[in-house]
CSV table of C-alpha atoms and ligand atoms in Angstrom, one decimal:
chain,number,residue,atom,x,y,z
M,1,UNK,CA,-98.9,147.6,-14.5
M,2,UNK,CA,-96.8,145.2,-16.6
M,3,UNK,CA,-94.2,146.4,-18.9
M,4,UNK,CA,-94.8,146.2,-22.7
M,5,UNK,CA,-92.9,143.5,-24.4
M,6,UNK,CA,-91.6,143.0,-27.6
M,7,UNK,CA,-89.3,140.9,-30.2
M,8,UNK,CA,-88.3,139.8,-33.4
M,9,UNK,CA,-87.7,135.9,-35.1
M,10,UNK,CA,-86.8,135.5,-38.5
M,11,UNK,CA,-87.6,133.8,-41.2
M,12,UNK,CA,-86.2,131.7,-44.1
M,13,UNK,CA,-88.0,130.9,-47.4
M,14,UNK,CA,-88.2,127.9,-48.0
M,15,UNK,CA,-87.1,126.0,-44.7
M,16,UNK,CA,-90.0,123.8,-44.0
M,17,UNK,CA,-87.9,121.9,-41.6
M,18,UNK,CA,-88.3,124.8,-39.3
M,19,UNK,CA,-91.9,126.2,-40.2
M,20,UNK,CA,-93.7,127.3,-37.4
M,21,UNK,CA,-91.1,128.0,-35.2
M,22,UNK,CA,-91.7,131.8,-34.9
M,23,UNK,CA,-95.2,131.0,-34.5
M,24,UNK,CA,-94.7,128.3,-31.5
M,25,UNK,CA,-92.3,130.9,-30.0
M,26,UNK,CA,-94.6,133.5,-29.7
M,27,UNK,CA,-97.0,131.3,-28.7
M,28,UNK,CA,-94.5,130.5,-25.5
M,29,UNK,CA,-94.6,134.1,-24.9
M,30,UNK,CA,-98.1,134.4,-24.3
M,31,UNK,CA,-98.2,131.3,-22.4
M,32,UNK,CA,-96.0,132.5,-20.0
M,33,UNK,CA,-97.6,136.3,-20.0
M,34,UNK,CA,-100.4,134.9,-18.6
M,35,UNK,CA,-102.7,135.6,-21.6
M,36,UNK,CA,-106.1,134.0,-22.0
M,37,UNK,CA,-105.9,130.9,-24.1
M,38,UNK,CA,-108.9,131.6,-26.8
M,39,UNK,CA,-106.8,134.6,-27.6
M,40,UNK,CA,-103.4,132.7,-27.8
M,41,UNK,CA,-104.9,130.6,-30.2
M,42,UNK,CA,-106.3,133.2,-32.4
M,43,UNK,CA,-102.8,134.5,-32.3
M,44,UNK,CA,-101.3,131.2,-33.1
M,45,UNK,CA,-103.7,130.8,-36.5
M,46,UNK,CA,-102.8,134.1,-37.8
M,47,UNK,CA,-99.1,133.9,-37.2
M,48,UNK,CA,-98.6,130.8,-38.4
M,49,UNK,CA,-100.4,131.4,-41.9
M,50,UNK,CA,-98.4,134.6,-41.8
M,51,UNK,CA,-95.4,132.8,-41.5
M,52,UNK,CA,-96.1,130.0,-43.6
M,53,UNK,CA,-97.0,132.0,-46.4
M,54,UNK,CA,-93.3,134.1,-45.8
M,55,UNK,CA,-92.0,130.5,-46.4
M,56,UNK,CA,-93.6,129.5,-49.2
M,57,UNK,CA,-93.5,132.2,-51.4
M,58,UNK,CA,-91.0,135.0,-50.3
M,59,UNK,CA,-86.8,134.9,-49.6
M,60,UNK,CA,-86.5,136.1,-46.2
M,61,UNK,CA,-88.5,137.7,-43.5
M,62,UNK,CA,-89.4,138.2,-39.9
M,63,UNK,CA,-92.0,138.3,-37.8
M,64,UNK,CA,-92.4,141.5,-35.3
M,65,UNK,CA,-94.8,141.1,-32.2
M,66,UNK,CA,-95.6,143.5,-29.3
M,67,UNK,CA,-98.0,142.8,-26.3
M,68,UNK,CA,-99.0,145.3,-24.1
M,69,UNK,CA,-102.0,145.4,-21.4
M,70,UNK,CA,-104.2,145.9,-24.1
M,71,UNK,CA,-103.4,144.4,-27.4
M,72,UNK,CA,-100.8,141.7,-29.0
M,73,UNK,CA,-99.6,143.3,-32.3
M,74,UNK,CA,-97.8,141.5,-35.3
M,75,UNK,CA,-96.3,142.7,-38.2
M,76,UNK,CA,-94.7,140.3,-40.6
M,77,UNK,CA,-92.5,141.4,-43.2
M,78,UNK,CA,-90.8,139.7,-46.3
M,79,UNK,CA,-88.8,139.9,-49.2
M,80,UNK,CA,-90.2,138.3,-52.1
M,81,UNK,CA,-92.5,137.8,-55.1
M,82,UNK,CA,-95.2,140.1,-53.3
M,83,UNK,CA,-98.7,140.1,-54.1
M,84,UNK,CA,-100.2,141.6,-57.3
M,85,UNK,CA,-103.7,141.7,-56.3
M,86,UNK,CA,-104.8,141.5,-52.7
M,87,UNK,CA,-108.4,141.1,-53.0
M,88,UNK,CA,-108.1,138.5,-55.1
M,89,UNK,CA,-105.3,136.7,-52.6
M,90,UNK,CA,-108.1,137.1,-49.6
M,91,UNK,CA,-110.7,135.7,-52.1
M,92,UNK,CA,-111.3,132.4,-49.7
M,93,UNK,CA,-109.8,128.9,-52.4
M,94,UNK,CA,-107.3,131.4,-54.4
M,95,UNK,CA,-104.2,129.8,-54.5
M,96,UNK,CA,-101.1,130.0,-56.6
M,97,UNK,CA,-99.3,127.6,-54.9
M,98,UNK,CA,-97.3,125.4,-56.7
M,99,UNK,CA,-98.1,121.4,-57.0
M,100,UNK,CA,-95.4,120.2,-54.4
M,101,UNK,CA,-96.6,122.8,-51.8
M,102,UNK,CA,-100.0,121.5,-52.1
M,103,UNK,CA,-99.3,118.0,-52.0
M,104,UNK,CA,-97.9,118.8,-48.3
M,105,UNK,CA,-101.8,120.0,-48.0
M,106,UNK,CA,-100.8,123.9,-48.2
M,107,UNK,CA,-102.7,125.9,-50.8
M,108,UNK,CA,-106.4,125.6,-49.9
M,109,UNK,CA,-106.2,129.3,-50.2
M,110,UNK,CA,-107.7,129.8,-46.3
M,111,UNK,CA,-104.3,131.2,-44.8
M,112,UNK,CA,-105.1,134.8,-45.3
M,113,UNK,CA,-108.7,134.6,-45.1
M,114,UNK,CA,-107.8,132.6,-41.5
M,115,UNK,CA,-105.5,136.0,-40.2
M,116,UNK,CA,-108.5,137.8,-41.3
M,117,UNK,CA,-111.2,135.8,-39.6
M,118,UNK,CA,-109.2,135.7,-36.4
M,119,UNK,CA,-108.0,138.7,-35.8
M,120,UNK,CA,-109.2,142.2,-34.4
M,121,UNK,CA,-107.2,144.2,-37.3
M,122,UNK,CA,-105.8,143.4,-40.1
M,123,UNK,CA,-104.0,145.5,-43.1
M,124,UNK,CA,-101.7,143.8,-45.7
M,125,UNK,CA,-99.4,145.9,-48.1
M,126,UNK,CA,-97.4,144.6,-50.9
M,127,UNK,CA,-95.3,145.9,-54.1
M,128,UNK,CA,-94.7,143.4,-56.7
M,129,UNK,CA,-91.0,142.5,-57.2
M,130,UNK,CA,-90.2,144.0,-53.8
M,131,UNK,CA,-92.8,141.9,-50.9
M,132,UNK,CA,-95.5,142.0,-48.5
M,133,UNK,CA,-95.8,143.4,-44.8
M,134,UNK,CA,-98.9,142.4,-42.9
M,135,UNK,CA,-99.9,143.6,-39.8
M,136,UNK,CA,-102.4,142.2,-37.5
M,137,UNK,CA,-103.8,143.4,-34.1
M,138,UNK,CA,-105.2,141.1,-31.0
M,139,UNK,CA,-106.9,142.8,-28.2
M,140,UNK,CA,-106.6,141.7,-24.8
M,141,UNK,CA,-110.0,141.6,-23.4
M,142,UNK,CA,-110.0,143.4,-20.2
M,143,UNK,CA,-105.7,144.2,-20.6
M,144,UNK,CA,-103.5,141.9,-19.1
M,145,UNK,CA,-104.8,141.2,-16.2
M,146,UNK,CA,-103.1,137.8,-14.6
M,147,UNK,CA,-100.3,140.5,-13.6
M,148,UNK,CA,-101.8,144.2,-13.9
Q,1,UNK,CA,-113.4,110.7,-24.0
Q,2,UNK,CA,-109.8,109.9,-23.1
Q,3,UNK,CA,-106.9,109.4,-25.7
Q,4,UNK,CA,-106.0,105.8,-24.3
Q,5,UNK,CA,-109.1,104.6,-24.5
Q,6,UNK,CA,-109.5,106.0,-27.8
Q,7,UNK,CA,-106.1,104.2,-28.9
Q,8,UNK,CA,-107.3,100.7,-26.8
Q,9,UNK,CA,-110.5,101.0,-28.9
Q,10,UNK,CA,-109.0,101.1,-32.2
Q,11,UNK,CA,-105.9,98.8,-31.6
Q,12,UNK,CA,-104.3,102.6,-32.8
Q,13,UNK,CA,-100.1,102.3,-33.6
Q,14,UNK,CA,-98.5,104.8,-31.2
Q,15,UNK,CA,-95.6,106.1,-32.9
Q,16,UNK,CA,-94.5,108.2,-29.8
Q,17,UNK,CA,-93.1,106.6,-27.2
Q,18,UNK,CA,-93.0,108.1,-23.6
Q,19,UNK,CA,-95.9,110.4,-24.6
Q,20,UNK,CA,-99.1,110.5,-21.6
Q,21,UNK,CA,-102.0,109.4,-23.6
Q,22,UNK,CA,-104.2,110.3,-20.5
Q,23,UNK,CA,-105.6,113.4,-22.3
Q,24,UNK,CA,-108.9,114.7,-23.0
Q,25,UNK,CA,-110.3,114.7,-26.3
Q,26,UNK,CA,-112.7,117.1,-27.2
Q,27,UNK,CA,-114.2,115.8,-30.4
Q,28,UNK,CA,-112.5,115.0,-33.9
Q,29,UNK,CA,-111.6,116.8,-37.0
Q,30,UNK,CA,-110.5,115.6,-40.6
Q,31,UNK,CA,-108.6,117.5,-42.9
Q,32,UNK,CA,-105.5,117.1,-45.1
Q,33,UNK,CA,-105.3,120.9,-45.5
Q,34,UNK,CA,-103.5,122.3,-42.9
Q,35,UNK,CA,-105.1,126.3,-43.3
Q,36,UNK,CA,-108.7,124.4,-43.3
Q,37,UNK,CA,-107.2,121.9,-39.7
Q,38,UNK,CA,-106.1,125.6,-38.6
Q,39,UNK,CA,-109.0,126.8,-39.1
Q,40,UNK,CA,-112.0,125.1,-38.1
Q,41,UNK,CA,-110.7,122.0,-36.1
Q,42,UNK,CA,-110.9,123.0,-32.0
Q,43,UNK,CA,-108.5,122.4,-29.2
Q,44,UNK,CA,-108.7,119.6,-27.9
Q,45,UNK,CA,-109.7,117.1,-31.3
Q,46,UNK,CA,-107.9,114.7,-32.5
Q,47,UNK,CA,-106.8,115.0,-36.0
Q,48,UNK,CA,-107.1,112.4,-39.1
Q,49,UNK,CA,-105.2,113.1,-41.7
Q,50,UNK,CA,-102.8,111.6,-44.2
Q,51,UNK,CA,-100.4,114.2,-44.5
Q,52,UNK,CA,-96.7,112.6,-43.0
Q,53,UNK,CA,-94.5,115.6,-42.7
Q,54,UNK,CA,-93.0,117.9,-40.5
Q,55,UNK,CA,-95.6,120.5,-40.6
Q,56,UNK,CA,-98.4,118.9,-39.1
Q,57,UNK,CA,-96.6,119.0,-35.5
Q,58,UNK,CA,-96.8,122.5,-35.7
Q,59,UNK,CA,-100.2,122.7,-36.9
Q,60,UNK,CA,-101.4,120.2,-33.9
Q,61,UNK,CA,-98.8,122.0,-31.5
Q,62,UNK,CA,-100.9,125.5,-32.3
Q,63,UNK,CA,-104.0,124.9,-32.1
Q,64,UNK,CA,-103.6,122.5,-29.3
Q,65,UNK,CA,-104.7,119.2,-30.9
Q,66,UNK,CA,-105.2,116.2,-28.5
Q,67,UNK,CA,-102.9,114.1,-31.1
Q,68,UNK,CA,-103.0,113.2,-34.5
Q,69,UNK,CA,-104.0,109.7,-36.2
Q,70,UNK,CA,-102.2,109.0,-39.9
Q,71,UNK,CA,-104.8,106.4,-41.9
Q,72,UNK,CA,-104.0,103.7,-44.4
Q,73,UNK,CA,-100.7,102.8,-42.4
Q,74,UNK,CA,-99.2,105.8,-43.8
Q,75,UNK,CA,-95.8,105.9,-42.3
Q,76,UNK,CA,-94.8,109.6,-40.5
Q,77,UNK,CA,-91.2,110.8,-41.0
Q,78,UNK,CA,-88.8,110.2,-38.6
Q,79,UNK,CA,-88.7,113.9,-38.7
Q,80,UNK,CA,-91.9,114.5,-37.6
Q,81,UNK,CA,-92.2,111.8,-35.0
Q,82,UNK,CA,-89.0,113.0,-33.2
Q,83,UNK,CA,-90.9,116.7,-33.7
Q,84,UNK,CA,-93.9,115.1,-32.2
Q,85,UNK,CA,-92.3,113.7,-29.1
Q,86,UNK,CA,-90.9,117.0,-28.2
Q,87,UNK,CA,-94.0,119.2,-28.5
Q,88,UNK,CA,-96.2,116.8,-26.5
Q,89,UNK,CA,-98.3,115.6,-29.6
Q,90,UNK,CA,-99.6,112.1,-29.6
Q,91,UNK,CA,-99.3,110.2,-33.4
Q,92,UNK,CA,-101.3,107.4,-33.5
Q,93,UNK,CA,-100.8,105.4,-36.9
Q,94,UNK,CA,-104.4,103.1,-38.2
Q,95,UNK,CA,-104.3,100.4,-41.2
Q,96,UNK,CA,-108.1,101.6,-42.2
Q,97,UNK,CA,-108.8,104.2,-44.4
Q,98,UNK,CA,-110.3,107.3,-43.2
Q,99,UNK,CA,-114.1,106.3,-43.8
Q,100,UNK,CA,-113.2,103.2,-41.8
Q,101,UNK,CA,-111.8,104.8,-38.7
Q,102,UNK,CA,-114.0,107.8,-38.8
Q,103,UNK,CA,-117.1,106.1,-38.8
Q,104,UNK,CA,-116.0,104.2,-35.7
Q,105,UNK,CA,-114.6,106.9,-34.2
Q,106,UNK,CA,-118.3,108.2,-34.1
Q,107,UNK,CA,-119.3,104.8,-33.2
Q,108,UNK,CA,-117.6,105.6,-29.5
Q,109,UNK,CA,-119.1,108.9,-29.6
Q,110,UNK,CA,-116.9,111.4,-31.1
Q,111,UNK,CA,-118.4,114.3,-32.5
Q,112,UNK,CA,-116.9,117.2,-34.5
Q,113,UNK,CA,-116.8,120.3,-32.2
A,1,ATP,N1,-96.1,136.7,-48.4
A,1,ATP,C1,-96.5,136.5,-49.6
A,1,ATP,N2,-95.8,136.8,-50.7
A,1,ATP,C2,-96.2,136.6,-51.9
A,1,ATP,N3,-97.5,136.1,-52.2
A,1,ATP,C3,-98.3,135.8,-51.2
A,1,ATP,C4,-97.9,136.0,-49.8
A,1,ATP,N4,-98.9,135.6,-49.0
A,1,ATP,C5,-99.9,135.2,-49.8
A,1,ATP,N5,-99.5,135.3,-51.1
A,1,ATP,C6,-100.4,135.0,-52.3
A,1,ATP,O1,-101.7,135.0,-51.9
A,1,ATP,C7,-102.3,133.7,-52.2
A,1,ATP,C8,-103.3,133.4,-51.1
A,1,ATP,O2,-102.7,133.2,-49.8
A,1,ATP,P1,-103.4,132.3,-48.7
A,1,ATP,O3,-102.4,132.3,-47.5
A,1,ATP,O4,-104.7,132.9,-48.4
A,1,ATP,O5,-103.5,130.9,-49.4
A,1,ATP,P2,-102.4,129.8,-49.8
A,1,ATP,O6,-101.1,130.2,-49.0
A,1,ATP,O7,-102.3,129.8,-51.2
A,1,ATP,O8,-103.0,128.5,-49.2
A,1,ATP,P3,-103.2,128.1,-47.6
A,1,ATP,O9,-102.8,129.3,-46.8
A,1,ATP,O10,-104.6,127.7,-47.5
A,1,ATP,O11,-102.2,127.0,-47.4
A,1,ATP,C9,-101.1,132.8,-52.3
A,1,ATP,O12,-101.4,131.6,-53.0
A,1,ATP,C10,-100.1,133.7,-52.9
A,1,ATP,O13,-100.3,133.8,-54.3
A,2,MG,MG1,-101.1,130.6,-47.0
């Protein structure tokens, strides 16, 4: 039986420079757990739109991940703008992202619908004025079993 | 299909030195949205876009991209190429536009999946 895992990486609003660094980190983690790589990759798509959307439109966050023999949970949680209608942010093409961010090709209004689409569960909170928590779950097929 | 052959082909611009080209690539995918590349692209392609910066390392680096071609001689960052030399992921650089270098990038065979 393995041990649980778990961690924490931050994030900074507005640091593009290092964008998708929490998201390649965990990334590593699986990598080296052993984990299948369909289901690292799934991961990777919801974790970085989670964080990328932390970037672009909150102050601060982080990114909380646990893996255990049967699932990889995230929770991503930021201080910022948050969100004052959630079905119409998971409406696939809404965006309000500003003109710079979408010049960079961000904005297509895809990233949420994306954590949704590739992930097992997935609940988002958020209070206007204060920010947004998200929380996604991965299963692990059979568990972990490269080193059960 | 193999990158170097792909890059021979096409008389691509590699803009990463020291970089194996001797990789697999699975099919191709075009996209300057990165949410639409992360998405519905699959491991494996190999990415035409036009977007430069930074963020598309991380994008290819994610989903585990074969490498990424910029069209029109779009010039990357110097950011992005040292980014791109660090996480293993080829950027090729082409002087045709994107119709251009798609359509003969299907002339060798390359298919989106
Ligand atoms: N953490 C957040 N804080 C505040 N608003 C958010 C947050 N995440 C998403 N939103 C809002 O929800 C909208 C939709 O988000 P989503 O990630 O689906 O698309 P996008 O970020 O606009 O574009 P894309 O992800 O395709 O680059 C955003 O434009 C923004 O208004
Ligand atoms: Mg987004």
């Amino acid at each position: 039986m393995i041990n649980a895992e778990e961690g924490v990486f931050f994030l900074t609003g507005k640091d593009f420079t290092n964008a998708g660094a929490a998201s390649s980190s965990l990334k590593g983690v699986l990598e080296k757990r052993g984990v299948p790589q369909d289901i690292i990759r799934r991961t990777a798509i919801a974790a970085f739109e989670a964080e990328m959307n932390v970037i672009i439109y909150a102050v601060a966050g982080m990114m909380k991940y646990r893996i255990s023999n049967t699932e990889i949970s995230v929770t991503i949680q930021d201080m910022g703008q948050g969100i004052p209608n959630i079905d119409l942010a998971m409406t696939e093409g809404y965006s309000t992202a500003p003109d710079y961010i979408r010049e960079m090709g961000f904005g297509s209004g895809m990233g949420l619908p994306n954590i949704k689409k590739s992930t097992d569960h997935f609940v988002i909170n958020s209070m206007v004025g204060e920010g947004t928590t998200l929380e996604f779950t991965i299963r692990l097929a059979n568990g972990d079993k490269e080193r059960a | 299909m193999n990158l170097q052959e792909i890059v021979n082909r096409l008389s691509l611009d590699v803009k990463t030195p020291g970089l194996d080209l001797n990789r697999e690539v699975t099919g191709g995918y075009v996209s300057d949205l990165l949410s639409d590349v992360m998405g519905n692209s699959s491991g494996g392609n190999i990415w035409i876009t036009l977007q430069i910066h930074l963020n598309i390392v991380a994008v290819a680096s994610l989903k585990g991209l074969a490498g990424i071609i910029l069209v029109n001689n779009r010039r990357p960052d110097e950011d992005t190429l040292k980014r791109a030399v660090a996480e293993n992921i080829p950027v090729m650089t082409s002087a045709l536009p994107t119709f251009e270098l798609v359509g003969r990038l299907y002339a060798l065979g390359l298919r989106c999946r």
